[in-house]
mmCIF file of C-alpha atoms in Angstrom:
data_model
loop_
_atom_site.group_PDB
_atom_site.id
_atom_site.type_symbol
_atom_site.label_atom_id
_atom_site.label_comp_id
_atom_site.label_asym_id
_atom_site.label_seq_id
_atom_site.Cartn_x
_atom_site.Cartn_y
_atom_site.Cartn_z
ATOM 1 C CA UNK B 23 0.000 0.000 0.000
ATOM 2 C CA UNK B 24 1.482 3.428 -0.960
ATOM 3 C CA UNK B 25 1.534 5.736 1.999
ATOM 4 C CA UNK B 26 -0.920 8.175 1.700
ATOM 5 C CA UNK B 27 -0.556 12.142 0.183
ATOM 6 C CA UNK B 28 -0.558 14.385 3.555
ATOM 7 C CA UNK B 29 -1.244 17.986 2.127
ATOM 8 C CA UNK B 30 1.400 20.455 3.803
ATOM 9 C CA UNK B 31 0.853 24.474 4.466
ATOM 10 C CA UNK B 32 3.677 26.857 5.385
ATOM 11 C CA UNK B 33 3.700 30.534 5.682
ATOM 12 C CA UNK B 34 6.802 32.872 4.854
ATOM 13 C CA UNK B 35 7.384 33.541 8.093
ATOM 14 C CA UNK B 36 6.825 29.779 9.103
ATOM 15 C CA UNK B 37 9.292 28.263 7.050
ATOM 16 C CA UNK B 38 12.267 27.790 9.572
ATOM 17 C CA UNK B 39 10.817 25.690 12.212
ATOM 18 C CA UNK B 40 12.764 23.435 13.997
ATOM 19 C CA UNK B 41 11.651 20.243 12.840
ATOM 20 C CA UNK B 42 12.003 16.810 14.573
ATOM 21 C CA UNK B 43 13.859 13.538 12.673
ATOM 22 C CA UNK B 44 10.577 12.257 10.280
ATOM 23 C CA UNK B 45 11.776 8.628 11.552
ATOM 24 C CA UNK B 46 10.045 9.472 14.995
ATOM 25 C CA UNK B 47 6.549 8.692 12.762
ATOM 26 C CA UNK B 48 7.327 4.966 13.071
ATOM 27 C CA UNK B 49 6.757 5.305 16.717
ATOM 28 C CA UNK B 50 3.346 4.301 18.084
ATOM 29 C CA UNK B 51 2.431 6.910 19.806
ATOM 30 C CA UNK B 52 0.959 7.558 23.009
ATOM 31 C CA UNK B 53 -2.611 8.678 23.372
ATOM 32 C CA UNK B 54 -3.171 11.313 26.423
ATOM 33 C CA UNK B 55 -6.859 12.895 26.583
ATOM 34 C CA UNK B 56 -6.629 11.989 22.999
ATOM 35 C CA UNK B 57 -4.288 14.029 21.451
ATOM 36 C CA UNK B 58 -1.720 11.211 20.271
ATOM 37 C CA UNK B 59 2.205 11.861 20.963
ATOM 38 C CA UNK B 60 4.645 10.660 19.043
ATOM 39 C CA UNK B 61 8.053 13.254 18.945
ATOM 40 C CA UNK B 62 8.681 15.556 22.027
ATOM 41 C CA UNK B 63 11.026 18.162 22.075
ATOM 42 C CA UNK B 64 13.493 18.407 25.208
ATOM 43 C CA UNK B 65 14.038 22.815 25.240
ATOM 44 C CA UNK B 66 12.860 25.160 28.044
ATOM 45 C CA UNK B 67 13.666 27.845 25.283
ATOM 46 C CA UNK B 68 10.231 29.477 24.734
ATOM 47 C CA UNK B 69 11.420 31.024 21.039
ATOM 48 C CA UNK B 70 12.118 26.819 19.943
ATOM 49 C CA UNK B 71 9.266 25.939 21.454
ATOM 50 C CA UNK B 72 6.635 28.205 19.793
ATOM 51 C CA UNK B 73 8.667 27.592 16.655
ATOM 52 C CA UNK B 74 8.733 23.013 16.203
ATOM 53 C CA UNK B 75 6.599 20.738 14.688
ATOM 54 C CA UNK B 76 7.227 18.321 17.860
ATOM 55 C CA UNK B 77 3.675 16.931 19.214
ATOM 56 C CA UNK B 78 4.809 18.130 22.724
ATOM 57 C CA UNK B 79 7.595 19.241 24.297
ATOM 58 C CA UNK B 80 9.077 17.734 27.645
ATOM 59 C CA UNK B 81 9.959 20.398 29.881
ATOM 60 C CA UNK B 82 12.767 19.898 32.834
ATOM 61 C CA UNK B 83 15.859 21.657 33.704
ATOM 62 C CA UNK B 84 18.289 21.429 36.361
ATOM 63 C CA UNK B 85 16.846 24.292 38.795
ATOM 64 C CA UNK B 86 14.422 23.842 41.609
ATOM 65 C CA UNK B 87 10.875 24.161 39.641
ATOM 66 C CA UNK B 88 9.177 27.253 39.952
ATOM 67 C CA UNK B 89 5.461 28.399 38.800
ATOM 68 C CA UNK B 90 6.675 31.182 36.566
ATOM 69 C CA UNK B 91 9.008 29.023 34.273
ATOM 70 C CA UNK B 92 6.387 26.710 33.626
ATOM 71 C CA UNK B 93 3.523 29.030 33.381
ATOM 72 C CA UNK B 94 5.552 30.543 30.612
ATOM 73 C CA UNK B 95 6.658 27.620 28.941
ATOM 74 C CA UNK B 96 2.807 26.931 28.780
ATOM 75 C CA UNK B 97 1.421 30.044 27.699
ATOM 76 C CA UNK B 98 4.343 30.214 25.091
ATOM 77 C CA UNK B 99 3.535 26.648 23.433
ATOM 78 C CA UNK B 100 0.885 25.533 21.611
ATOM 79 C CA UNK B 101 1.576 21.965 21.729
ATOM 80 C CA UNK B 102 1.378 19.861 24.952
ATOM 81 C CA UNK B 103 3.714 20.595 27.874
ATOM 82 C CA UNK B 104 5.062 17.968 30.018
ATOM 83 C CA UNK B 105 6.512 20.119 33.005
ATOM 84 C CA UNK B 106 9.102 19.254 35.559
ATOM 85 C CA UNK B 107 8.285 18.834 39.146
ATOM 86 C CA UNK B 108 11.429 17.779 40.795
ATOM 87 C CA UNK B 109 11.746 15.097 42.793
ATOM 88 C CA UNK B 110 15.473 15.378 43.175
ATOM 89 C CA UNK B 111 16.656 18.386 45.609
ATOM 90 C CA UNK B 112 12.893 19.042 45.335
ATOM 91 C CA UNK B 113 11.221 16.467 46.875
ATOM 92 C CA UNK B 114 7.784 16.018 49.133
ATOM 93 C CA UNK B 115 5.142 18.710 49.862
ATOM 94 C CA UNK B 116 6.783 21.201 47.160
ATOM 95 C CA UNK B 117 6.920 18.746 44.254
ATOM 96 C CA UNK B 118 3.427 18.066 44.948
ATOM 97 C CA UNK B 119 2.268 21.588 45.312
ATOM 98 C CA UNK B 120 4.484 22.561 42.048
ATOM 99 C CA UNK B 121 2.453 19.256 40.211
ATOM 100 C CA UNK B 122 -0.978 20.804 41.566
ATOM 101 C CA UNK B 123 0.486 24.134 40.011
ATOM 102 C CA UNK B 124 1.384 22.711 36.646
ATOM 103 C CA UNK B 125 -1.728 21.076 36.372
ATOM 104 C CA UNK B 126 -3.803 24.466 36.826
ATOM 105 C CA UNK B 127 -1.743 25.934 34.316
ATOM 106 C CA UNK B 128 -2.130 22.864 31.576
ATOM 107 C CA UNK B 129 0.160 20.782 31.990
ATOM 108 C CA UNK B 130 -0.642 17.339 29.952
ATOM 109 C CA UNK B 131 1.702 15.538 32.385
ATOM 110 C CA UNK B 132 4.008 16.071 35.048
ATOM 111 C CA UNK B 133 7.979 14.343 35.356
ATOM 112 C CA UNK B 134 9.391 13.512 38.137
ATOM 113 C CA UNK B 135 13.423 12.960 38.770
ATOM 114 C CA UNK B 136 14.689 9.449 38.977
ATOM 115 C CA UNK B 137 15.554 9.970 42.484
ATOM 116 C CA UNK B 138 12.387 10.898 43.619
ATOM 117 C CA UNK B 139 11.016 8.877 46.601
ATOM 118 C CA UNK B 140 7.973 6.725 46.734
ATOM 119 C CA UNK B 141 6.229 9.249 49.488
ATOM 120 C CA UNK B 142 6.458 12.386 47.045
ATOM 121 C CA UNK B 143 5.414 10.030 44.350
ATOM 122 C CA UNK B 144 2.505 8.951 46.680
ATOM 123 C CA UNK B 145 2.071 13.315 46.948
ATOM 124 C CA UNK B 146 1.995 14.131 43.729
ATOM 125 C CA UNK B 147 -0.496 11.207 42.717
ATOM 126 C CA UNK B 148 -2.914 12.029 45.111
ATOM 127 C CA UNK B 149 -3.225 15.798 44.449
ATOM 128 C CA UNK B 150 -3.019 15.531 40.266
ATOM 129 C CA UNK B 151 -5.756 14.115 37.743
ATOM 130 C CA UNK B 152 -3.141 13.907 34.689
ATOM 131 C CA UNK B 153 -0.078 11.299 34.035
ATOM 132 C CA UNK B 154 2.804 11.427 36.310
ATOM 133 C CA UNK B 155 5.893 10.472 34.580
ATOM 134 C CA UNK B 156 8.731 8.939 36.086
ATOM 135 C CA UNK B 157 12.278 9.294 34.664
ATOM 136 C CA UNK B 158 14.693 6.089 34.685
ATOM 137 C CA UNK B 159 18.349 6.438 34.149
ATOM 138 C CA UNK B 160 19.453 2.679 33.737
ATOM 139 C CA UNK B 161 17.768 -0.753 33.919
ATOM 140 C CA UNK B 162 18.913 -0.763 37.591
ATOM 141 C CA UNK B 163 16.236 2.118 38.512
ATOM 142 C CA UNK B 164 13.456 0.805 40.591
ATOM 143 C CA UNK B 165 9.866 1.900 39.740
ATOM 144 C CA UNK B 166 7.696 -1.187 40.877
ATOM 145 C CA UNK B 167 6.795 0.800 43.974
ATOM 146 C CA UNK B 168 6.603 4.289 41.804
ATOM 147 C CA UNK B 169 4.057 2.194 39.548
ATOM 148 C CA UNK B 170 2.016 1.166 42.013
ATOM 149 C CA UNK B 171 1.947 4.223 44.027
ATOM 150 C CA UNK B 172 0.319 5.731 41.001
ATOM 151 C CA UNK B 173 2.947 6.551 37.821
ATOM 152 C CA UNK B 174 1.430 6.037 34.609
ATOM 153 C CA UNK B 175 4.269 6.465 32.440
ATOM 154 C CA UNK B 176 7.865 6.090 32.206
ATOM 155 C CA UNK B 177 10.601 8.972 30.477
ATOM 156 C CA UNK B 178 13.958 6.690 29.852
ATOM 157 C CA UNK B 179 16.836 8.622 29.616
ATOM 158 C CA UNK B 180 19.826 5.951 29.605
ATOM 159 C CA UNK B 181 22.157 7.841 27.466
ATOM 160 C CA UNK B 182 24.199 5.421 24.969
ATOM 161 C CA UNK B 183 22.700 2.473 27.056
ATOM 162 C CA UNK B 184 19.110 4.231 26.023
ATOM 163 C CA UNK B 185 17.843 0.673 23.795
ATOM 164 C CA UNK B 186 18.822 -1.338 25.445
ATOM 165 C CA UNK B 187 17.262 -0.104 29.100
ATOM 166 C CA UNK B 188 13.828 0.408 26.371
ATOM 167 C CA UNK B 189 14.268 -3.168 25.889
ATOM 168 C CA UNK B 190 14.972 -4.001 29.784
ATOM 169 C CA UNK B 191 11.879 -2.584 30.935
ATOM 170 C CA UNK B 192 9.376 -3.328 27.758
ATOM 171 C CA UNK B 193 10.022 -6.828 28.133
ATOM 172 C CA UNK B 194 9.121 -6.566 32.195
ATOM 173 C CA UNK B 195 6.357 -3.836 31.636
ATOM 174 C CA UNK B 196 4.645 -4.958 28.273
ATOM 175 C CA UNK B 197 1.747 -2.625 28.118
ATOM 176 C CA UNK B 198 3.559 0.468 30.095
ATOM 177 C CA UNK B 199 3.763 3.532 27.903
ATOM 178 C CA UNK B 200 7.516 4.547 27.082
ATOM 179 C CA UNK B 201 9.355 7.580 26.536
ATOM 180 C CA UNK B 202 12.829 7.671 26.073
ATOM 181 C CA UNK B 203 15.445 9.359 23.796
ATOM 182 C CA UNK B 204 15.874 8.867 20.772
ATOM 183 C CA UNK B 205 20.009 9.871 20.423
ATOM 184 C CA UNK B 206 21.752 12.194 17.223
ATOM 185 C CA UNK B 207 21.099 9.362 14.348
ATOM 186 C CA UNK B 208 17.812 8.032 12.590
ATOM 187 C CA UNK B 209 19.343 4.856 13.245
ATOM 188 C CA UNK B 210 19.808 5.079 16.889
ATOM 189 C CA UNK B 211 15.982 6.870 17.095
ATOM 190 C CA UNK B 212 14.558 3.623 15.079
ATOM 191 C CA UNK B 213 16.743 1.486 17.946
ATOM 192 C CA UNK B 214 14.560 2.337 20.142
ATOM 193 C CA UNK B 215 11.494 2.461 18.681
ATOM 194 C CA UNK B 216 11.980 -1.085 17.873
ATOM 195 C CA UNK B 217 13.437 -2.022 21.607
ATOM 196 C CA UNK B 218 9.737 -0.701 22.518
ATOM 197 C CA UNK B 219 9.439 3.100 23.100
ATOM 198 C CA UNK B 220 6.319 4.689 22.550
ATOM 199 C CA UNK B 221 7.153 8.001 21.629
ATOM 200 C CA UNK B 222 10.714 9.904 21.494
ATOM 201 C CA UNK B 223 11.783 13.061 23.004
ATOM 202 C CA UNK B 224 14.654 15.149 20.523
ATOM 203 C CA UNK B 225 16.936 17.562 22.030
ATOM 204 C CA UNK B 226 17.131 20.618 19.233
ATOM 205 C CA UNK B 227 19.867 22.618 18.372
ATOM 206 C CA UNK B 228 20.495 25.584 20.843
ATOM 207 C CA UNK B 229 19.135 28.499 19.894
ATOM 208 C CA UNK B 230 22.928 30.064 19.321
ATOM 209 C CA UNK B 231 23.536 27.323 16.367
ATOM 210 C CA UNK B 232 20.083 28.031 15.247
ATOM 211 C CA UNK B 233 21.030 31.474 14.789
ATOM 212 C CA UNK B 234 24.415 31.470 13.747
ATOM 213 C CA UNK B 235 23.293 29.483 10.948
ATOM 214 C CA UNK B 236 20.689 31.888 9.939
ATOM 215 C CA UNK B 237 23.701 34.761 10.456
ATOM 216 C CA UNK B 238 25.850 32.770 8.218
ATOM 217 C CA UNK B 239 22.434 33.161 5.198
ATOM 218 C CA UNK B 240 22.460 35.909 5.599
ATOM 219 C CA UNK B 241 26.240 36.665 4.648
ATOM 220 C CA UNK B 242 26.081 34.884 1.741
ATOM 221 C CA UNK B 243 22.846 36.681 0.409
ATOM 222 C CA UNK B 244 24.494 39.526 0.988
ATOM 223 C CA UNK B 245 27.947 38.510 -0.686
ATOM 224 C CA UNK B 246 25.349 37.359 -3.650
ATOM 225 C CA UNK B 247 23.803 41.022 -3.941
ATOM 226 C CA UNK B 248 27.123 42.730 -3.724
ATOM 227 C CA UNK B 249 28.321 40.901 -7.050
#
């Protein structure tokens, strides 16, 4: 079966998006209040964020969280947000209150740390009505008790041992929805689609390459119109 015409609009101004790897499609997806998510963006950078063709974007940094960065992440997007509640250094009554905080603001989901203890994942479950994600790091990170306590869905972030902790856990968790990353390389994305991720978060280019690349058009147009 030939795959199907999809009809594409762009604007002048809309042209230089950031877009993520088109290998991402072969992902299945996950459905949340169902809007389906395939590709999510990794950026706190409001400008890449209003500016991607990403289905979401995932939204965690290395500060303690704080209601103004993600109310402006949110108001800025117009995809679904998946904000950052700690769980790290920020960890019990706070992480809950920031997850109640996130959700008022529309938040689809809300991720917490890898270290983040089963009584502020208890918190945050109890005082939320959207998914709770919880980040693993390695196949060695524990999240029966996180499960149970109330996590719907895990973010893997295993860096070059990313696949194979997909595989790890898919095989132990067969219907528990996956996130993980996807690496620099269509190959290593489709990796891990195949080891069993759901859906694929891409880190973008920083907003500094962006530009300089769009500094270095512009030198050349204008080395064209001084000939």
């Amino acid at each position: 079966m030939s795959e199907k015409w999809v009809p594409e609009i762009v604007t002048p101004l809309k042209q230089d998006i950031v877009q993520v790897p088109k290998v991402i499609a072969q992902a299945s997806g996950i459905r949340i209040f169902g809007k389906k998510i395939k590709s999510i963006i990794f950026t706190t950078d409001i400008a890449i964020i209003r500016n991607t063709d990403a289905n979401a974007v995932i939204a965690v940094y290395p500060f303690t969280p704080h209601p103004a960065i993600t109310k402006s992440i949110i108001e800025a997007a117009d995809i679904p947000v998946f904000s950052g509640v700690g769980g790290g250094l920020t960890q019990g009554q706070r992480s809950a209150y920031m997850s109640l905080f996130a959700e008022a603001q529309g938040s689809i989901g809300v991720v917490l740390n890898g270290p983040t203890p089963v009584e502020t994942v208890e918190m945050v479950c109890e005082v939320v009505d959207i998914p709770v994600v919880s980040t693993v790091t390695s196949i060695h990170t524990p999240i029966d008790e996180k499960i149970a306590a109330g996590v719907t869905m895990i973010n893997i972030s295993a860096g070059k041992d990313t696949a194979k902790t997909v595989k790890f856990f898919r095989e132990n968790y067969p219907e528990l929805p996956i996130i993980a990353t996807g690496g620099p390389t269509d190959e290593s994305i489709t990796e891990t689609i195949e080891a069993g991720a759901n859906a694929i978060t891409y880190t973008p280019p920083s907003n500094g390459d962006l530009f300089s690349h769009k500094m270095d058009k512009y030198r050349n147009l204008e080395k064209k119109n001084d000939i």
